[in-house]
Coordinates of C-alpha atoms in Angstrom, one line a residue:
X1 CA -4.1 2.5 29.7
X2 CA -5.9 6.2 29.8
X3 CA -4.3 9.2 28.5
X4 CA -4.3 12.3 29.7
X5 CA -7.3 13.9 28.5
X6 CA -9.0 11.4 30.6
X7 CA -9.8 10.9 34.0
X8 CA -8.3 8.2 35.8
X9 CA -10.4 5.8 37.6
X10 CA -10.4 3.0 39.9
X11 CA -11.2 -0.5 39.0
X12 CA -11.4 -3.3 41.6
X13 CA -9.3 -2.4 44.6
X14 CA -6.7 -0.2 42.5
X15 CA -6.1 2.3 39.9
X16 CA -5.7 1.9 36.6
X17 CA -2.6 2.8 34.4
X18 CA -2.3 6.5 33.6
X19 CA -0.5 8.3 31.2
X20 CA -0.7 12.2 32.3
X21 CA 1.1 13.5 29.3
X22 CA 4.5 13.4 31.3
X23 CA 4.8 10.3 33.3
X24 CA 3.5 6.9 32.8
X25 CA 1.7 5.5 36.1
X26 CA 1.6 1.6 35.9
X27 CA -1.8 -0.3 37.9
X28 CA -1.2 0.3 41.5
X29 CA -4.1 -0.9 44.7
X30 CA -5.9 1.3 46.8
X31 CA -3.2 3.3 49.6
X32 CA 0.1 2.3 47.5
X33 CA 2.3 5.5 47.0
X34 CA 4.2 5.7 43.1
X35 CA 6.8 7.6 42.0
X36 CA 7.6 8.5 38.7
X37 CA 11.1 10.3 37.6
X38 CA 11.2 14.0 35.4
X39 CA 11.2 13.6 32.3
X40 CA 14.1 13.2 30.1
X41 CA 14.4 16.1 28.5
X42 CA 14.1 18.5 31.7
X43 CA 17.8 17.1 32.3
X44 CA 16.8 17.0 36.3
X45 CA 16.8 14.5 39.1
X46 CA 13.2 15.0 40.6
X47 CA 10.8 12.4 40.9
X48 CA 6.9 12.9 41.2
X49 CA 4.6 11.5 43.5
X50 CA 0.6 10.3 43.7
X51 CA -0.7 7.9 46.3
X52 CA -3.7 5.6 44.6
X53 CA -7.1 6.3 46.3
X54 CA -10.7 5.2 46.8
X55 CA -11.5 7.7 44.2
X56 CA -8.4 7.3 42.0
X57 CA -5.2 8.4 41.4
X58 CA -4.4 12.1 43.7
X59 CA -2.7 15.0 42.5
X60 CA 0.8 14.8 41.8
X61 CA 3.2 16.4 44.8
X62 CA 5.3 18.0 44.7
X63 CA 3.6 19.7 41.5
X64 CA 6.2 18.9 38.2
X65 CA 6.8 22.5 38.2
X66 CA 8.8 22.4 41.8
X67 CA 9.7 18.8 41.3
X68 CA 11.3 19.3 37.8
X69 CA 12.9 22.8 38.8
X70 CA 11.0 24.5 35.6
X71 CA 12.9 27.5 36.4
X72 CA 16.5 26.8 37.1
X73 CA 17.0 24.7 34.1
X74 CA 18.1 27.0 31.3
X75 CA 18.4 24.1 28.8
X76 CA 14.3 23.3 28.7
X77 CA 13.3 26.2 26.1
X78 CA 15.7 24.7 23.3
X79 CA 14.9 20.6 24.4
X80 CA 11.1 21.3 24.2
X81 CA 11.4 23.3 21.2
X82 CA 12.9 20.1 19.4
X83 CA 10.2 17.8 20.8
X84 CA 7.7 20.0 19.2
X85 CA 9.6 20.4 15.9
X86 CA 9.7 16.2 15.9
X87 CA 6.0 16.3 16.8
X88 CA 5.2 18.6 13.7
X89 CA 8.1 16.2 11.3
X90 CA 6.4 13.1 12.3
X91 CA 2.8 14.5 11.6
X92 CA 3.8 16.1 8.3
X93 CA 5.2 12.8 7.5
X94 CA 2.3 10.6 8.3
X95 CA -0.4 13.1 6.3
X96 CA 2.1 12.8 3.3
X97 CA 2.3 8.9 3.1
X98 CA -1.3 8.7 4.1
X99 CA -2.2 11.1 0.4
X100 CA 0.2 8.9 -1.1
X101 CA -1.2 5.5 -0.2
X102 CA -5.0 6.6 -0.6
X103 CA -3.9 8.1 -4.5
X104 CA -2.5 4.5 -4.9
X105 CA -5.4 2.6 -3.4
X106 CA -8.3 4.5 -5.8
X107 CA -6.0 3.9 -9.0
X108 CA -5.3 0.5 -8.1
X109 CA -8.8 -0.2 -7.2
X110 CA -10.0 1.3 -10.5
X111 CA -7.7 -0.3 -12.5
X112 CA -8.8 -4.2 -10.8
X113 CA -12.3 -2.7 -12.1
X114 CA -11.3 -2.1 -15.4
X115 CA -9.7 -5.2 -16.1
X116 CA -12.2 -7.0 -14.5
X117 CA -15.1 -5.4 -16.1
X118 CA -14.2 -5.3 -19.7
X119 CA -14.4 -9.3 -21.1
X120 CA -12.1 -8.3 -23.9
X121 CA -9.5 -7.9 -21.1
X122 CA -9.3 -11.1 -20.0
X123 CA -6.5 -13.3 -20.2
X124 CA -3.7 -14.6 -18.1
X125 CA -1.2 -11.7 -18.4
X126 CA -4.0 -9.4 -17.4
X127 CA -4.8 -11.6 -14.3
X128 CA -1.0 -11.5 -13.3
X129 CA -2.0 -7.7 -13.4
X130 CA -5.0 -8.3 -11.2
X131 CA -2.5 -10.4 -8.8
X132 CA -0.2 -7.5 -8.6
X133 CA -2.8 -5.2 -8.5
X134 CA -4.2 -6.8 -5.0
X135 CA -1.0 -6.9 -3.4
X136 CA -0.8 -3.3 -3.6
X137 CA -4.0 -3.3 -2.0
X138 CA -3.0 -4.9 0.7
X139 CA -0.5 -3.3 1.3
X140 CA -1.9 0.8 1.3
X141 CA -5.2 -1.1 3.3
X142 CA -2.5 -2.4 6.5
X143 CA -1.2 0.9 6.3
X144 CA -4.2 2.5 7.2
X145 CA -5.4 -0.3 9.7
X146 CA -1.9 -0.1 11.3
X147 CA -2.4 4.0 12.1
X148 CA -5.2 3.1 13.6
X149 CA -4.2 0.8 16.1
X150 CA -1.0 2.4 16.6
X151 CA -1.7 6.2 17.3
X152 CA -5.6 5.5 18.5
X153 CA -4.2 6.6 21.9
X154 CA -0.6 7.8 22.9
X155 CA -0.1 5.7 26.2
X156 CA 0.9 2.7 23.7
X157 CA 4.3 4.7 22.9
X158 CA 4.5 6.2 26.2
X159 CA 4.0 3.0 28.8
X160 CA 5.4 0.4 26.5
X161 CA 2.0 -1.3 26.6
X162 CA 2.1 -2.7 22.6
X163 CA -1.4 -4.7 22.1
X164 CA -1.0 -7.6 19.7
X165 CA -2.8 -5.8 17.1
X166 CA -0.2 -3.5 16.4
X167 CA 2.2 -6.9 16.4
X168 CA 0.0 -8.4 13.8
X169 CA -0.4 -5.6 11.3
X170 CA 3.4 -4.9 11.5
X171 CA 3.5 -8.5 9.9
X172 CA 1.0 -8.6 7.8
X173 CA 2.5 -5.7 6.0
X174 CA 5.7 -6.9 5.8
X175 CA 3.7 -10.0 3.8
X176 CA 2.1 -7.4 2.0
X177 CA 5.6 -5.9 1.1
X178 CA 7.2 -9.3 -0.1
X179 CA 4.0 -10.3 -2.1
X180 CA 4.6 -7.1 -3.9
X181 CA 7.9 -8.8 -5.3
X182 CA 7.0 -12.0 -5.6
X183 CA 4.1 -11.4 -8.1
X184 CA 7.2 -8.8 -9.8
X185 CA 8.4 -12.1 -10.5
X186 CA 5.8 -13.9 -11.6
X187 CA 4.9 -10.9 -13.9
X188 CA 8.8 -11.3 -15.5
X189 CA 8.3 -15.1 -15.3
X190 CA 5.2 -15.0 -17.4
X191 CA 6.6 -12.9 -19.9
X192 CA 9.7 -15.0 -20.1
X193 CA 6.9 -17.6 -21.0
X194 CA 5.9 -16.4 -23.3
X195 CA 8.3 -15.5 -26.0
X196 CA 10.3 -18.9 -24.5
X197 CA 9.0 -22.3 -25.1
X198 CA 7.1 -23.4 -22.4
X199 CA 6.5 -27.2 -21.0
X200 CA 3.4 -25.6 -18.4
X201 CA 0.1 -24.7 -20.1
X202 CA -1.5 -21.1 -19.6
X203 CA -4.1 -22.9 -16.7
X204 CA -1.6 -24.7 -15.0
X205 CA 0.8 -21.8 -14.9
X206 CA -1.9 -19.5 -13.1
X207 CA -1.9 -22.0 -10.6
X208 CA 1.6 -22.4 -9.9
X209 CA 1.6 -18.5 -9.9
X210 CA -0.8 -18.4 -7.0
X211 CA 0.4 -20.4 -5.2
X212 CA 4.0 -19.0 -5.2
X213 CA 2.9 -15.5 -5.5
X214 CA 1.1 -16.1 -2.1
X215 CA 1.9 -19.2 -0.4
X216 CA 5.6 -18.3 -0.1
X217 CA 6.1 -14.9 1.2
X218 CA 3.1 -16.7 4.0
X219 CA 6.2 -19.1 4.6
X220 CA 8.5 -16.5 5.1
X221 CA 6.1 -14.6 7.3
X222 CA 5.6 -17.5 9.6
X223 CA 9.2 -17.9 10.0
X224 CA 9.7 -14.2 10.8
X225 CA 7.4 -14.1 13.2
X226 CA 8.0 -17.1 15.3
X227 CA 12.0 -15.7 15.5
X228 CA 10.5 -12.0 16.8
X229 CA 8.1 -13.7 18.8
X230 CA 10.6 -15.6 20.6
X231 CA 13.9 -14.0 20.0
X232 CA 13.1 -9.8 19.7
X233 CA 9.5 -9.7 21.0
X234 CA 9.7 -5.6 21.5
X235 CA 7.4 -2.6 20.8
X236 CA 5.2 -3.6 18.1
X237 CA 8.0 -5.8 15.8
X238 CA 9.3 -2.5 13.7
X239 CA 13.1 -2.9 15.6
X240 CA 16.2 -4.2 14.1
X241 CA 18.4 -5.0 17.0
X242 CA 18.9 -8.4 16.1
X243 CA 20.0 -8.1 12.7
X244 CA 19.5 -12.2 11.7
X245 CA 16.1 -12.0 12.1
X246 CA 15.5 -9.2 9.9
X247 CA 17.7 -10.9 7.2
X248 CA 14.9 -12.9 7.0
X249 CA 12.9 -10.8 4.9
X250 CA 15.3 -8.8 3.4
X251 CA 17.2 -12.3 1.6
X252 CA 14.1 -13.3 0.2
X253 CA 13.3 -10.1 -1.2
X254 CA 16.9 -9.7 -2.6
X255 CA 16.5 -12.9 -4.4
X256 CA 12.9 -12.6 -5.9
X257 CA 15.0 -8.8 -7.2
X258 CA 18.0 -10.4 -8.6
X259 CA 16.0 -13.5 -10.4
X260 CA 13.4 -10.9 -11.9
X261 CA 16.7 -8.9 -13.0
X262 CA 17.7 -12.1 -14.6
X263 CA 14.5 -13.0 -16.1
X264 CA 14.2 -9.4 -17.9
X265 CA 18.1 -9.6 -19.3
X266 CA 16.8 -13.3 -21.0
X267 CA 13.5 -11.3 -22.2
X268 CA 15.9 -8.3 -23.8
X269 CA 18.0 -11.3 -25.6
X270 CA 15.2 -13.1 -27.1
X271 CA 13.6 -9.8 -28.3
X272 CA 16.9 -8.6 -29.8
X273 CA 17.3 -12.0 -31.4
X274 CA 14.1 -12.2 -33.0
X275 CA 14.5 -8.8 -34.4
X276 CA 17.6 -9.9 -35.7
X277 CA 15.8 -12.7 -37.7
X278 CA 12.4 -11.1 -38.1
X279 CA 10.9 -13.9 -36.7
X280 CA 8.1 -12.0 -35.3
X281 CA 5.4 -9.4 -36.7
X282 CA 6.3 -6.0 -36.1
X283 CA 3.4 -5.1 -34.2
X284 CA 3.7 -8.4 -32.1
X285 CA 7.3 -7.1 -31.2
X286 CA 6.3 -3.7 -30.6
X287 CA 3.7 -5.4 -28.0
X288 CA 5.9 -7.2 -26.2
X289 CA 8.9 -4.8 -26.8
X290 CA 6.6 -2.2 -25.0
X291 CA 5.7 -4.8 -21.9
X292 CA 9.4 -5.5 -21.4
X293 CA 10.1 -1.7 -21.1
X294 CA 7.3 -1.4 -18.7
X295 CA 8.0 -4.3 -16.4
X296 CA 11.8 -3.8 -16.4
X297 CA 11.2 -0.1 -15.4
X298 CA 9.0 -1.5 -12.8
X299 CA 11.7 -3.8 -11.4
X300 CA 14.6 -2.1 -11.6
X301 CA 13.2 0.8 -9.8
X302 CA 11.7 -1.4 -6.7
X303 CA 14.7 -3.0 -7.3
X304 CA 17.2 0.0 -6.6
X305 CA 14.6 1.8 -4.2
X306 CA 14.9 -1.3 -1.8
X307 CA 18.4 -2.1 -2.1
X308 CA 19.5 1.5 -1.5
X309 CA 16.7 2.2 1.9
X310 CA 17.2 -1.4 3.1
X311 CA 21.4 -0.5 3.7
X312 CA 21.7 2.9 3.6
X313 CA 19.5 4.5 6.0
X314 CA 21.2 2.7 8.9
X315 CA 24.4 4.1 8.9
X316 CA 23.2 7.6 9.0
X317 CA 23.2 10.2 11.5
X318 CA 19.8 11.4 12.8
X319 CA 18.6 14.1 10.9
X320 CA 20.3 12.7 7.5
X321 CA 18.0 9.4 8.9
X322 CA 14.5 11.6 8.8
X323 CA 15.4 13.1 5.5
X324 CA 15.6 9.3 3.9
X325 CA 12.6 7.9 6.0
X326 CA 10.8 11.1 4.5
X327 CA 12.3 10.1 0.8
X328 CA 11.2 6.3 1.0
X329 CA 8.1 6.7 3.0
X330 CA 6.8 9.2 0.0
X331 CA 8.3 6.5 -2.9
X332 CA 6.7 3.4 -0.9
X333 CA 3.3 5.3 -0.9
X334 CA 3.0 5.7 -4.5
X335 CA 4.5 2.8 -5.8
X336 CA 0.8 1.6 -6.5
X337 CA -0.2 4.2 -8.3
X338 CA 2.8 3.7 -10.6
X339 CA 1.8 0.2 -11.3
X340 CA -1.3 1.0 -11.8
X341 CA -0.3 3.5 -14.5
X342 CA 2.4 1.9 -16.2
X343 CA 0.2 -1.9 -16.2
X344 CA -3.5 -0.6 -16.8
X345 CA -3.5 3.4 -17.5
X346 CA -0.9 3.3 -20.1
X347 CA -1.6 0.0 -21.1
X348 CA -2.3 0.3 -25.4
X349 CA -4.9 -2.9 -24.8
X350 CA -7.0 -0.7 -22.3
X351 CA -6.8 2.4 -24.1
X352 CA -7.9 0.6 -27.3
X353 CA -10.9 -0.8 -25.4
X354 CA -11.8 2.5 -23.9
X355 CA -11.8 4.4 -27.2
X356 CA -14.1 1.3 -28.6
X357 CA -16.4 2.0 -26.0
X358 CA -16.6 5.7 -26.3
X359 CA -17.5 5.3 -30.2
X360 CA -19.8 3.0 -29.5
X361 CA -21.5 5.0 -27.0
X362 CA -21.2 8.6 -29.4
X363 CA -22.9 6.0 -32.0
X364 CA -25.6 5.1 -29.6
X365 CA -26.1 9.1 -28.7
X366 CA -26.1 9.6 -32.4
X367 CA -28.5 7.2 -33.6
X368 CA -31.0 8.2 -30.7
X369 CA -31.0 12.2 -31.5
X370 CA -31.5 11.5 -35.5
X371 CA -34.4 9.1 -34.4
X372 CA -36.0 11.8 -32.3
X373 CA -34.9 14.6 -35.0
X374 CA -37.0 12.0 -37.6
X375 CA -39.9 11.7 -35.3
X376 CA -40.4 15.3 -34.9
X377 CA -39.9 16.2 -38.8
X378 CA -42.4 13.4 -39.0
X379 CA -45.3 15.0 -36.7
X380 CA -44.7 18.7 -38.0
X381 CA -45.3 17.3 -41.5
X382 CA -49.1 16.5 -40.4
X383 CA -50.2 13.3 -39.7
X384 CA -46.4 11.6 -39.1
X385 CA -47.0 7.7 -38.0
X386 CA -49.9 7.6 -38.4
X387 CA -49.9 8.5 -42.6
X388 CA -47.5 6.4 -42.5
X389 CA -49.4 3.4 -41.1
X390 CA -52.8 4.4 -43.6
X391 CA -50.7 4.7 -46.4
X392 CA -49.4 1.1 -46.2
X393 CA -52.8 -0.3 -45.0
X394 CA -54.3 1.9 -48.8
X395 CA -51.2 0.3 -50.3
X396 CA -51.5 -3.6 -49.3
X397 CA -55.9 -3.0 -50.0
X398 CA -54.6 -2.0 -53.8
X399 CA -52.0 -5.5 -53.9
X400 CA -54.8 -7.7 -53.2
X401 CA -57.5 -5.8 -55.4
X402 CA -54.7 -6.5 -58.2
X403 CA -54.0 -10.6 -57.4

């Protein structure tokens, strides 16, 4: 398809589809004659002509001004006032989730550095983090690539021509989004683990953890997309007409929700319980007590953010809708960042490591200036090394004169 801005061409014995920025013209051949209706919010009956030449598509006629009755219709100030207001809504909307999702993608990227980097960082709950971490990733990266696809040109929108790409991002984010809660539970799983007795070692549970955390939102995803491809295949997959099919994300995701919510009411048991008995160090429990706070904030507030937009919105009226597509939109965007935060920023183990660092590296700039300070107090004294090295040589001469 070409938009308007460009002009539109022949190819083979035809034209090519055209979007002029008011009417979609599909492929005709060479001498065929289309007509294209006013649009919708002119509220008029017209149609609009243009015959497909040698040289391409003619000039419309009658012009959309006659055609369309510009002037008799005293309704088109107020409709094209609203199409430009939802122009503006829609673009504010898109800059603010695009800040959003870039914040989350540096801190999430900086934090897989930092607990990739530092060796002393290294253990499984940490890679659970990484896990996490990536999903995230994934997630603020499809964003991006989706906008791309979708609004590289407008004819997409305009002359229902969807490419597959647009198809295939909508799913991969969706896997994206379910990952994000699957490795939520293996993060409450793990720390179930490990103030529960566990039958799995630490290696063997990493494994079962990737391949869940992973593997099963893939299965999911494969059995969404085979039901849209062959029961809703429309626009670019973001509809919910048929509500079954979108059930089958949204019942996973409930579940891997509700289990975690489970998980973290055992985890709250076993720490009261082991206070109760002192059966743990009291900076042991403050470590885990600390984690538990963490990852049940964590949960319950992706919990409660996707229960309340996944029911909510759809039984609202249009401009209560926007106002709650805004709301989620500018929550889903910085959920990484939050993660990040709350898992590596805040994280006592990291800051710990980072303050190690730093008085290693003040120690290091230290020790070199009272080196340099000792060298120069050394050469202003007359003769520095170098009465140094003659006075040992006189010194070892006077040893073996004595022996």
């Amino acid at each position: 398809m070409l938009t308007g801005e460009e002009e539109p061409r022949t190819f083979r014995t035809g034209c090519r589809g055209w979007w002029d920025d008011l009417n979609c013209w599909p492929p005709a051949s060479v001498g065929d004659v289309v007509s294209q209706p006013c649009p919708r919010f002119l509220h008029t009956t017209g149609r609009v002509f243009r015959n497909c030449t040698d040289h391409g598509w003619s000039e419309s006629f009658p012009p959309h001004h006659e055609a369309c009755e510009y002037g008799l219709n005293h309704s088109l100030p107020a409709e094209v006032k609203k199409v430009y207001l939802s122009q503006h809504y829609f673009l504010f909307v898109r800059i603010m989730y695009s800040v959003g999702y870039a914040v989350s993608l540096i801190s999430l990227s900086v934090a897989v550095a930092i607990l990739s980097l530092f060796r002393r960082l290294h253990c499984t709950r940490n890679f659970v983090h990484i896990q996490l971490f990536l999903s995230f990733i994934l997630r603020a990266s499809l964003i991006f690539i989706r906008d791309s696809v979708l609004f590289s040109s407008d004819d997409h929108f305009h002359c229902g021509d969807y490419p597959a790409g647009c198809k295939i991002t909508t799913a991969l984010s969706n896997y994206s989004i379910m990952a994000n809660y699957s490795w939520l539970l293996a993060e409450g799983h793990f720390l179930y683990s490990l103030l529960s007795v566990s039958l799995f070692s630490s290696k063997r549970r990493l494994w079962i953890y990737i391949v869940l955390g992973w593997g099963s939102p893939m299965i999911i995803l494969i059995g969404w997309s085979c039901a849209r491809f062959l029961y809703e295949d429309e626009g670019c997959w973001e509809t919910r007409r048929i509500r079954w099919i979108w059930w089958i994300l949204r019942l996973p995701v409930l579940i891997f929700i509700t289990v975690n919510m489970a998980f973290f009411l055992l985890i709250m048991r076993i720490l009261v319980s082991k206070l109760r008995t002192r059966d743990m160090p009291g900076n042991e429990f403050n470590h885990y007590r600390k984690l538990s706070k963490s990852s049940f904030l964590l949960v319950s507030l992706f919990g409660l953010h996707y229960i309340l937009f996944a029911f909510l919105p759809n039984k609202l009226s249009d401009s209560s809708h926007r106002v709650w597509t805004g709301i989620e939109l500018a929550f889903a965007s910085t959920q990484g960042f939050v993660v990040a935060l709350l898992y590596c920023f805040l994280n006592a183990e990291v800051q710990i490591e980072f303050q190690r660092r730093w008085r290693r590296w003040r120690q290091k700039q230290t020790l070199q200036v009272e080196t340099r300070r000792l060298r120069s107090s050394l050469s202003q004294s007359g003769g520095g090394l170098g009465n140094v090295s003659v006075l040992t040589k006189t010194s070892s001469s006077l040893e073996t004169d004595q022996l």
